[in-house]
């Protein structure tokens, strides 16, 4: 917002400064969430997947973006598995990061993977995300 004010202010005539300042103040104080301050408004031009919409057989190895609340943690030897929950469902995420805590809100980028578990000619496999990077993490309160 400061950049916008600096770019516009030199071009304004003295009589127009007050309305411009009022407009700038209203915009700066609005309750519209900022892409930098809210995990619900990404603004990065990425398509965040609803977990229920992820199709492991069709989307396998595709880069996806998932956001939600950390619902479970499973520490492994060199990795950490955590479950992300959004309003549509849950999915496991595999990461080498150790800064994740229960109830954190995360937005991650990763590759969709599928691990097949065949039993009696049926597949009981599960999709998971191999995390490439954390775009945002909001620690639990």
Short mmCIF file of N, CA and C in Angstrom, two decimals:
data_model
loop_
_atom_site.label_atom_id
_atom_site.label_comp_id
_atom_site.label_asym_id
_atom_site.label_seq_id
_atom_site.Cartn_x
_atom_site.Cartn_y
_atom_site.Cartn_z
N UNK A 1 0.82 -1.18 0.00
CA UNK A 1 0.00 0.00 0.00
C UNK A 1 0.87 1.24 0.00
N UNK A 2 2.03 1.20 0.69
CA UNK A 2 2.94 2.34 0.73
C UNK A 2 3.44 2.67 -0.67
N UNK A 3 3.75 1.65 -1.45
CA UNK A 3 4.21 1.87 -2.81
C UNK A 3 3.14 2.61 -3.61
N UNK A 4 1.90 2.20 -3.46
CA UNK A 4 0.79 2.85 -4.17
C UNK A 4 0.68 4.31 -3.78
N UNK A 5 0.78 4.60 -2.48
CA UNK A 5 0.71 5.98 -2.03
C UNK A 5 1.86 6.81 -2.60
N UNK A 6 3.07 6.26 -2.60
CA UNK A 6 4.24 7.00 -3.11
C UNK A 6 4.14 7.23 -4.61
N UNK A 7 3.56 6.28 -5.33
CA UNK A 7 3.45 6.42 -6.78
C UNK A 7 2.38 7.44 -7.17
N UNK A 8 1.30 7.51 -6.40
CA UNK A 8 0.18 8.39 -6.75
C UNK A 8 0.33 9.80 -6.19
N UNK A 9 0.85 9.94 -4.98
CA UNK A 9 0.88 11.24 -4.30
C UNK A 9 1.55 12.35 -5.10
N UNK A 10 2.70 12.16 -5.77
CA UNK A 10 3.32 13.28 -6.50
C UNK A 10 2.47 13.79 -7.65
N UNK A 11 1.57 12.97 -8.17
CA UNK A 11 0.77 13.37 -9.32
C UNK A 11 -0.53 14.08 -8.93
N UNK A 12 -0.85 14.13 -7.66
CA UNK A 12 -2.10 14.72 -7.21
C UNK A 12 -1.98 16.23 -7.03
N UNK A 13 -3.03 16.93 -7.33
CA UNK A 13 -3.09 18.36 -7.09
C UNK A 13 -3.49 18.56 -5.63
N UNK A 14 -3.11 19.69 -5.03
CA UNK A 14 -3.39 19.91 -3.60
C UNK A 14 -4.85 19.73 -3.22
N UNK A 15 -5.82 20.10 -4.06
CA UNK A 15 -7.23 19.97 -3.71
C UNK A 15 -7.70 18.52 -3.68
N UNK A 16 -6.96 17.65 -4.34
CA UNK A 16 -7.40 16.27 -4.44
C UNK A 16 -6.70 15.38 -3.42
N UNK A 17 -5.84 15.93 -2.61
CA UNK A 17 -5.07 15.12 -1.66
C UNK A 17 -5.97 14.54 -0.58
N UNK A 18 -6.86 15.36 0.00
CA UNK A 18 -7.71 14.87 1.09
C UNK A 18 -8.58 13.68 0.67
N UNK A 19 -9.33 13.75 -0.45
CA UNK A 19 -10.12 12.57 -0.85
C UNK A 19 -9.24 11.36 -1.14
N UNK A 20 -8.08 11.60 -1.70
CA UNK A 20 -7.16 10.49 -2.00
C UNK A 20 -6.66 9.84 -0.73
N UNK A 21 -6.32 10.67 0.27
CA UNK A 21 -5.87 10.12 1.55
C UNK A 21 -6.98 9.35 2.24
N UNK A 22 -8.20 9.86 2.19
CA UNK A 22 -9.33 9.15 2.78
C UNK A 22 -9.55 7.80 2.11
N UNK A 23 -9.49 7.79 0.78
CA UNK A 23 -9.67 6.55 0.04
C UNK A 23 -8.56 5.55 0.37
N UNK A 24 -7.33 6.05 0.41
CA UNK A 24 -6.19 5.19 0.76
C UNK A 24 -6.35 4.64 2.17
N UNK A 25 -6.78 5.47 3.10
CA UNK A 25 -6.99 5.02 4.48
C UNK A 25 -8.08 3.97 4.57
N UNK A 26 -9.16 4.18 3.83
CA UNK A 26 -10.24 3.19 3.84
C UNK A 26 -9.78 1.86 3.27
N UNK A 27 -9.02 1.91 2.19
CA UNK A 27 -8.52 0.68 1.60
C UNK A 27 -7.52 0.00 2.52
N UNK A 28 -6.68 0.77 3.15
CA UNK A 28 -5.67 0.21 4.05
C UNK A 28 -6.26 -0.38 5.31
N UNK A 29 -7.42 0.09 5.73
CA UNK A 29 -8.04 -0.39 6.97
C UNK A 29 -9.17 -1.37 6.73
N UNK A 30 -9.38 -1.74 5.49
CA UNK A 30 -10.49 -2.64 5.21
C UNK A 30 -10.26 -4.00 5.82
N UNK A 31 -11.32 -4.76 5.95
CA UNK A 31 -11.24 -6.08 6.55
C UNK A 31 -10.96 -7.16 5.52
N UNK A 32 -10.64 -6.78 4.29
CA UNK A 32 -10.32 -7.76 3.27
C UNK A 32 -8.98 -8.39 3.63
N UNK A 33 -8.90 -9.73 3.73
CA UNK A 33 -7.65 -10.36 4.14
C UNK A 33 -6.57 -10.21 3.09
N UNK A 34 -5.37 -10.02 3.54
CA UNK A 34 -4.22 -9.89 2.66
C UNK A 34 -3.68 -11.26 2.31
N UNK A 35 -3.16 -11.42 1.12
CA UNK A 35 -2.57 -12.69 0.70
C UNK A 35 -1.38 -13.05 1.58
N UNK A 36 -0.73 -12.07 2.15
CA UNK A 36 0.43 -12.33 2.98
C UNK A 36 0.05 -12.66 4.42
N UNK A 37 -1.15 -12.32 4.83
CA UNK A 37 -1.55 -12.50 6.22
C UNK A 37 -2.59 -13.58 6.44
N UNK A 38 -3.13 -14.17 5.41
CA UNK A 38 -4.21 -15.13 5.59
C UNK A 38 -4.00 -16.35 4.73
N UNK A 39 -4.08 -17.51 5.34
CA UNK A 39 -3.91 -18.75 4.59
C UNK A 39 -5.12 -19.03 3.71
N UNK A 40 -6.25 -18.37 3.96
CA UNK A 40 -7.45 -18.61 3.19
C UNK A 40 -7.48 -17.83 1.88
N UNK A 41 -6.59 -16.88 1.71
CA UNK A 41 -6.55 -16.07 0.51
C UNK A 41 -5.13 -16.11 -0.03
N UNK A 42 -4.84 -17.08 -0.86
CA UNK A 42 -3.46 -17.31 -1.29
C UNK A 42 -2.96 -16.22 -2.20
N UNK A 43 -3.63 -15.96 -3.30
CA UNK A 43 -3.22 -14.89 -4.19
C UNK A 43 -1.97 -15.18 -4.98
N UNK A 44 -1.47 -16.40 -4.97
CA UNK A 44 -0.25 -16.73 -5.72
C UNK A 44 -0.56 -17.26 -7.11
N UNK A 45 -1.82 -17.34 -7.48
CA UNK A 45 -2.18 -17.86 -8.79
C UNK A 45 -2.11 -19.37 -8.85
N UNK A 46 -2.17 -20.05 -7.73
CA UNK A 46 -2.13 -21.51 -7.72
C UNK A 46 -3.52 -22.05 -7.47
N UNK A 47 -3.75 -23.26 -7.92
CA UNK A 47 -5.03 -23.92 -7.75
C UNK A 47 -4.94 -24.85 -6.55
N UNK A 48 -5.54 -24.46 -5.44
CA UNK A 48 -5.51 -25.26 -4.23
C UNK A 48 -6.55 -26.36 -4.34
N UNK A 49 -6.09 -27.60 -4.18
CA UNK A 49 -6.98 -28.75 -4.31
C UNK A 49 -7.80 -28.97 -3.06
N UNK A 50 -9.07 -29.24 -3.24
CA UNK A 50 -9.89 -29.76 -2.15
C UNK A 50 -9.49 -31.22 -2.02
N UNK A 51 -9.26 -31.67 -0.81
CA UNK A 51 -8.75 -33.03 -0.62
C UNK A 51 -9.69 -34.08 -1.20
N UNK A 52 -10.99 -33.89 -1.05
CA UNK A 52 -11.95 -34.85 -1.58
C UNK A 52 -11.91 -34.94 -3.10
N UNK A 53 -11.43 -33.90 -3.77
CA UNK A 53 -11.38 -33.88 -5.23
C UNK A 53 -10.13 -34.52 -5.81
N UNK A 54 -9.17 -34.87 -4.97
CA UNK A 54 -7.92 -35.46 -5.44
C UNK A 54 -8.17 -36.90 -5.87
N UNK A 55 -7.80 -37.21 -7.11
CA UNK A 55 -7.96 -38.55 -7.64
C UNK A 55 -6.58 -39.17 -7.83
N UNK A 56 -6.17 -40.06 -6.93
CA UNK A 56 -4.80 -40.59 -6.97
C UNK A 56 -4.46 -41.32 -8.26
N UNK A 57 -5.41 -42.00 -8.87
CA UNK A 57 -5.09 -42.73 -10.10
C UNK A 57 -4.90 -41.79 -11.28
N UNK A 58 -5.61 -40.68 -11.29
CA UNK A 58 -5.51 -39.72 -12.40
C UNK A 58 -4.42 -38.68 -12.14
N UNK A 59 -4.27 -38.25 -10.90
CA UNK A 59 -3.38 -37.14 -10.58
C UNK A 59 -2.00 -37.57 -10.06
N UNK A 60 -1.71 -38.86 -10.04
CA UNK A 60 -0.45 -39.33 -9.47
C UNK A 60 0.74 -38.63 -10.13
N UNK A 61 1.70 -38.23 -9.30
CA UNK A 61 2.92 -37.51 -9.69
C UNK A 61 2.67 -36.07 -10.12
N UNK A 62 1.43 -35.60 -10.00
CA UNK A 62 1.10 -34.23 -10.34
C UNK A 62 1.47 -33.32 -9.15
N UNK A 63 1.96 -32.12 -9.43
CA UNK A 63 2.20 -31.15 -8.37
C UNK A 63 0.86 -30.57 -7.96
N UNK A 64 0.60 -30.63 -6.65
CA UNK A 64 -0.66 -30.10 -6.13
C UNK A 64 -0.38 -29.18 -4.95
N UNK A 65 -1.37 -28.37 -4.63
CA UNK A 65 -1.31 -27.46 -3.49
C UNK A 65 -2.45 -27.83 -2.56
N UNK A 66 -2.11 -28.03 -1.30
CA UNK A 66 -3.10 -28.44 -0.30
C UNK A 66 -2.99 -27.50 0.89
N UNK A 67 -4.13 -27.13 1.44
CA UNK A 67 -4.12 -26.31 2.66
C UNK A 67 -5.11 -26.89 3.65
N UNK A 68 -4.81 -26.68 4.92
CA UNK A 68 -5.71 -27.15 5.95
C UNK A 68 -5.03 -27.17 7.30
N UNK A 69 -5.65 -27.88 8.22
CA UNK A 69 -5.21 -27.98 9.60
C UNK A 69 -4.48 -29.30 9.79
N UNK A 70 -3.38 -29.28 10.56
CA UNK A 70 -2.64 -30.50 10.87
C UNK A 70 -3.43 -31.26 11.94
N UNK A 71 -3.93 -32.45 11.56
CA UNK A 71 -4.80 -33.22 12.44
C UNK A 71 -4.08 -34.37 13.14
N UNK A 72 -2.94 -34.81 12.60
CA UNK A 72 -2.20 -35.92 13.22
C UNK A 72 -0.74 -35.83 12.80
N UNK A 73 0.14 -36.34 13.66
CA UNK A 73 1.59 -36.38 13.40
C UNK A 73 2.12 -37.78 13.66
N UNK A 74 3.02 -38.24 12.78
CA UNK A 74 3.69 -39.52 12.98
C UNK A 74 5.17 -39.31 12.69
N UNK A 75 6.02 -39.24 13.73
CA UNK A 75 7.45 -39.08 13.49
C UNK A 75 8.05 -40.38 12.95
N UNK A 76 8.85 -40.25 11.92
CA UNK A 76 9.56 -41.38 11.34
C UNK A 76 11.06 -41.13 11.50
N UNK A 77 11.91 -42.07 11.10
CA UNK A 77 13.35 -41.92 11.32
C UNK A 77 13.89 -40.65 10.67
N UNK A 78 13.76 -40.52 9.37
CA UNK A 78 14.27 -39.35 8.66
C UNK A 78 13.17 -38.43 8.14
N UNK A 79 11.94 -38.77 8.41
CA UNK A 79 10.81 -38.04 7.87
C UNK A 79 9.80 -37.76 8.97
N UNK A 80 8.81 -36.97 8.61
CA UNK A 80 7.66 -36.74 9.47
C UNK A 80 6.43 -36.89 8.58
N UNK A 81 5.48 -37.67 9.01
CA UNK A 81 4.21 -37.77 8.30
C UNK A 81 3.18 -37.01 9.12
N UNK A 82 2.40 -36.20 8.44
CA UNK A 82 1.32 -35.49 9.12
C UNK A 82 0.08 -35.49 8.25
N UNK A 83 -1.05 -35.46 8.90
CA UNK A 83 -2.32 -35.50 8.20
C UNK A 83 -2.90 -34.10 8.12
N UNK A 84 -3.24 -33.67 6.90
CA UNK A 84 -3.86 -32.37 6.69
C UNK A 84 -5.34 -32.58 6.48
N UNK A 85 -6.12 -31.76 7.16
CA UNK A 85 -7.58 -31.85 7.09
C UNK A 85 -8.14 -30.53 6.58
N UNK A 86 -8.96 -30.61 5.52
CA UNK A 86 -9.72 -29.42 5.10
C UNK A 86 -11.19 -29.75 5.28
N UNK A 87 -12.07 -28.92 4.79
CA UNK A 87 -13.51 -29.13 5.00
C UNK A 87 -14.04 -30.34 4.25
N UNK A 88 -13.24 -30.87 3.30
CA UNK A 88 -13.73 -31.98 2.48
C UNK A 88 -13.14 -33.33 2.85
N UNK A 89 -12.05 -33.36 3.62
CA UNK A 89 -11.45 -34.65 3.95
C UNK A 89 -10.04 -34.50 4.50
N UNK A 90 -9.28 -35.61 4.49
CA UNK A 90 -7.91 -35.62 5.00
C UNK A 90 -6.97 -36.31 4.01
N UNK A 91 -5.69 -35.95 4.10
CA UNK A 91 -4.66 -36.60 3.30
C UNK A 91 -3.36 -36.55 4.10
N UNK A 92 -2.54 -37.60 3.96
CA UNK A 92 -1.25 -37.65 4.63
C UNK A 92 -0.21 -36.93 3.80
N UNK A 93 0.72 -36.28 4.50
CA UNK A 93 1.82 -35.55 3.86
C UNK A 93 3.12 -36.08 4.45
N UNK A 94 4.09 -36.34 3.59
CA UNK A 94 5.40 -36.81 4.01
C UNK A 94 6.39 -35.68 3.81
N UNK A 95 7.15 -35.32 4.86
CA UNK A 95 8.07 -34.19 4.79
C UNK A 95 9.34 -34.49 5.57
N UNK A 96 10.39 -33.72 5.28
CA UNK A 96 11.61 -33.81 6.08
C UNK A 96 11.72 -32.62 7.03
N UNK A 97 10.68 -31.76 7.06
CA UNK A 97 10.63 -30.63 7.98
C UNK A 97 10.23 -31.14 9.36
N UNK A 98 10.73 -30.48 10.41
CA UNK A 98 10.38 -30.89 11.77
C UNK A 98 9.65 -29.78 12.53
N UNK A 99 9.23 -28.72 11.83
CA UNK A 99 8.60 -27.59 12.51
C UNK A 99 7.08 -27.68 12.57
N UNK A 100 6.50 -28.75 12.12
CA UNK A 100 5.05 -28.92 12.09
C UNK A 100 4.55 -29.35 13.48
N UNK A 101 3.45 -28.75 13.91
CA UNK A 101 2.82 -29.10 15.18
C UNK A 101 1.33 -29.37 14.95
N UNK A 102 0.72 -30.12 15.85
CA UNK A 102 -0.72 -30.34 15.78
C UNK A 102 -1.46 -29.01 15.80
N UNK A 103 -2.51 -28.92 15.04
CA UNK A 103 -3.39 -27.75 14.93
C UNK A 103 -2.80 -26.60 14.12
N UNK A 104 -1.56 -26.71 13.63
CA UNK A 104 -1.02 -25.69 12.72
C UNK A 104 -1.88 -25.65 11.47
N UNK A 105 -1.94 -24.50 10.83
CA UNK A 105 -2.59 -24.36 9.52
C UNK A 105 -1.47 -24.25 8.51
N UNK A 106 -1.55 -25.04 7.44
CA UNK A 106 -0.48 -25.08 6.45
C UNK A 106 -1.02 -24.92 5.04
N UNK A 107 -0.16 -24.42 4.19
CA UNK A 107 -0.37 -24.41 2.76
C UNK A 107 0.91 -24.96 2.17
N UNK A 108 0.81 -26.09 1.48
CA UNK A 108 2.01 -26.75 0.97
C UNK A 108 1.90 -27.03 -0.53
N UNK A 109 3.06 -27.21 -1.13
CA UNK A 109 3.18 -27.66 -2.51
C UNK A 109 3.87 -29.02 -2.47
N UNK A 110 3.36 -29.96 -3.22
CA UNK A 110 4.00 -31.27 -3.23
C UNK A 110 3.54 -32.12 -4.40
N UNK A 111 4.13 -33.29 -4.50
CA UNK A 111 3.77 -34.26 -5.53
C UNK A 111 2.80 -35.27 -4.95
N UNK A 112 1.74 -35.54 -5.68
CA UNK A 112 0.78 -36.54 -5.25
C UNK A 112 1.36 -37.91 -5.55
N UNK A 113 1.36 -38.76 -4.55
CA UNK A 113 1.86 -40.13 -4.68
C UNK A 113 0.76 -41.10 -4.28
N UNK A 114 0.93 -42.35 -4.67
CA UNK A 114 -0.03 -43.39 -4.32
C UNK A 114 0.73 -44.65 -3.96
N UNK A 115 0.42 -45.22 -2.82
CA UNK A 115 1.03 -46.47 -2.38
C UNK A 115 -0.03 -47.56 -2.42
N UNK A 116 0.16 -48.51 -3.31
CA UNK A 116 -0.79 -49.60 -3.48
C UNK A 116 -0.57 -50.68 -2.44
N UNK A 117 -1.68 -51.17 -1.85
CA UNK A 117 -1.63 -52.28 -0.90
C UNK A 117 -2.67 -53.30 -1.37
N UNK A 118 -2.23 -54.23 -2.24
CA UNK A 118 -3.18 -55.23 -2.75
C UNK A 118 -3.44 -56.33 -1.73
N UNK A 119 -4.71 -56.61 -1.47
CA UNK A 119 -5.12 -57.68 -0.56
C UNK A 119 -6.30 -58.40 -1.21
N UNK A 120 -6.14 -59.70 -1.44
CA UNK A 120 -7.20 -60.53 -2.02
C UNK A 120 -7.82 -59.87 -3.25
N UNK A 121 -6.98 -59.50 -4.18
CA UNK A 121 -7.39 -58.89 -5.45
C UNK A 121 -8.11 -57.56 -5.31
N UNK A 122 -7.98 -56.91 -4.17
CA UNK A 122 -8.51 -55.56 -3.97
C UNK A 122 -7.36 -54.65 -3.59
N UNK A 123 -7.48 -53.38 -3.97
CA UNK A 123 -6.44 -52.41 -3.66
C UNK A 123 -6.89 -51.54 -2.49
N UNK A 124 -6.15 -51.63 -1.38
CA UNK A 124 -6.44 -50.83 -0.20
C UNK A 124 -5.39 -49.72 -0.05
N UNK A 125 -4.84 -49.28 -1.17
CA UNK A 125 -3.81 -48.27 -1.14
C UNK A 125 -4.35 -46.91 -0.76
N UNK A 126 -3.42 -45.98 -0.56
CA UNK A 126 -3.80 -44.64 -0.14
C UNK A 126 -2.93 -43.60 -0.82
N UNK A 127 -3.54 -42.49 -1.15
CA UNK A 127 -2.81 -41.36 -1.73
C UNK A 127 -2.17 -40.56 -0.61
N UNK A 128 -1.03 -39.97 -0.90
CA UNK A 128 -0.37 -39.06 0.04
C UNK A 128 0.38 -38.01 -0.76
N UNK A 129 0.83 -36.98 -0.08
CA UNK A 129 1.57 -35.89 -0.74
C UNK A 129 3.00 -35.91 -0.23
N UNK A 130 3.92 -35.88 -1.16
CA UNK A 130 5.34 -35.73 -0.82
C UNK A 130 5.63 -34.22 -0.88
N UNK A 131 5.80 -33.62 0.28
CA UNK A 131 5.94 -32.17 0.37
C UNK A 131 7.24 -31.69 -0.27
N UNK A 132 7.12 -30.68 -1.13
CA UNK A 132 8.29 -30.04 -1.71
C UNK A 132 8.64 -28.75 -0.98
N UNK A 133 7.59 -28.00 -0.59
CA UNK A 133 7.85 -26.77 0.17
C UNK A 133 6.59 -26.35 0.91
N UNK A 134 6.84 -25.70 2.04
CA UNK A 134 5.76 -25.08 2.80
C UNK A 134 5.65 -23.65 2.29
N UNK A 135 4.52 -23.31 1.75
CA UNK A 135 4.30 -21.94 1.29
C UNK A 135 3.96 -21.07 2.49
N UNK A 136 3.16 -21.62 3.39
CA UNK A 136 2.78 -20.86 4.59
C UNK A 136 2.46 -21.84 5.72
N UNK A 137 2.82 -21.44 6.93
CA UNK A 137 2.47 -22.21 8.13
C UNK A 137 2.07 -21.22 9.20
N UNK A 138 0.87 -21.38 9.72
CA UNK A 138 0.39 -20.55 10.82
C UNK A 138 0.36 -21.44 12.06
N UNK A 139 1.24 -21.17 13.03
CA UNK A 139 1.31 -22.01 14.22
C UNK A 139 -0.01 -22.02 15.00
N UNK A 140 -0.28 -23.14 15.65
CA UNK A 140 -1.46 -23.26 16.50
C UNK A 140 -1.37 -22.26 17.64
N UNK A 141 -2.51 -21.81 18.11
CA UNK A 141 -2.52 -20.80 19.18
C UNK A 141 -2.41 -21.43 20.52
#
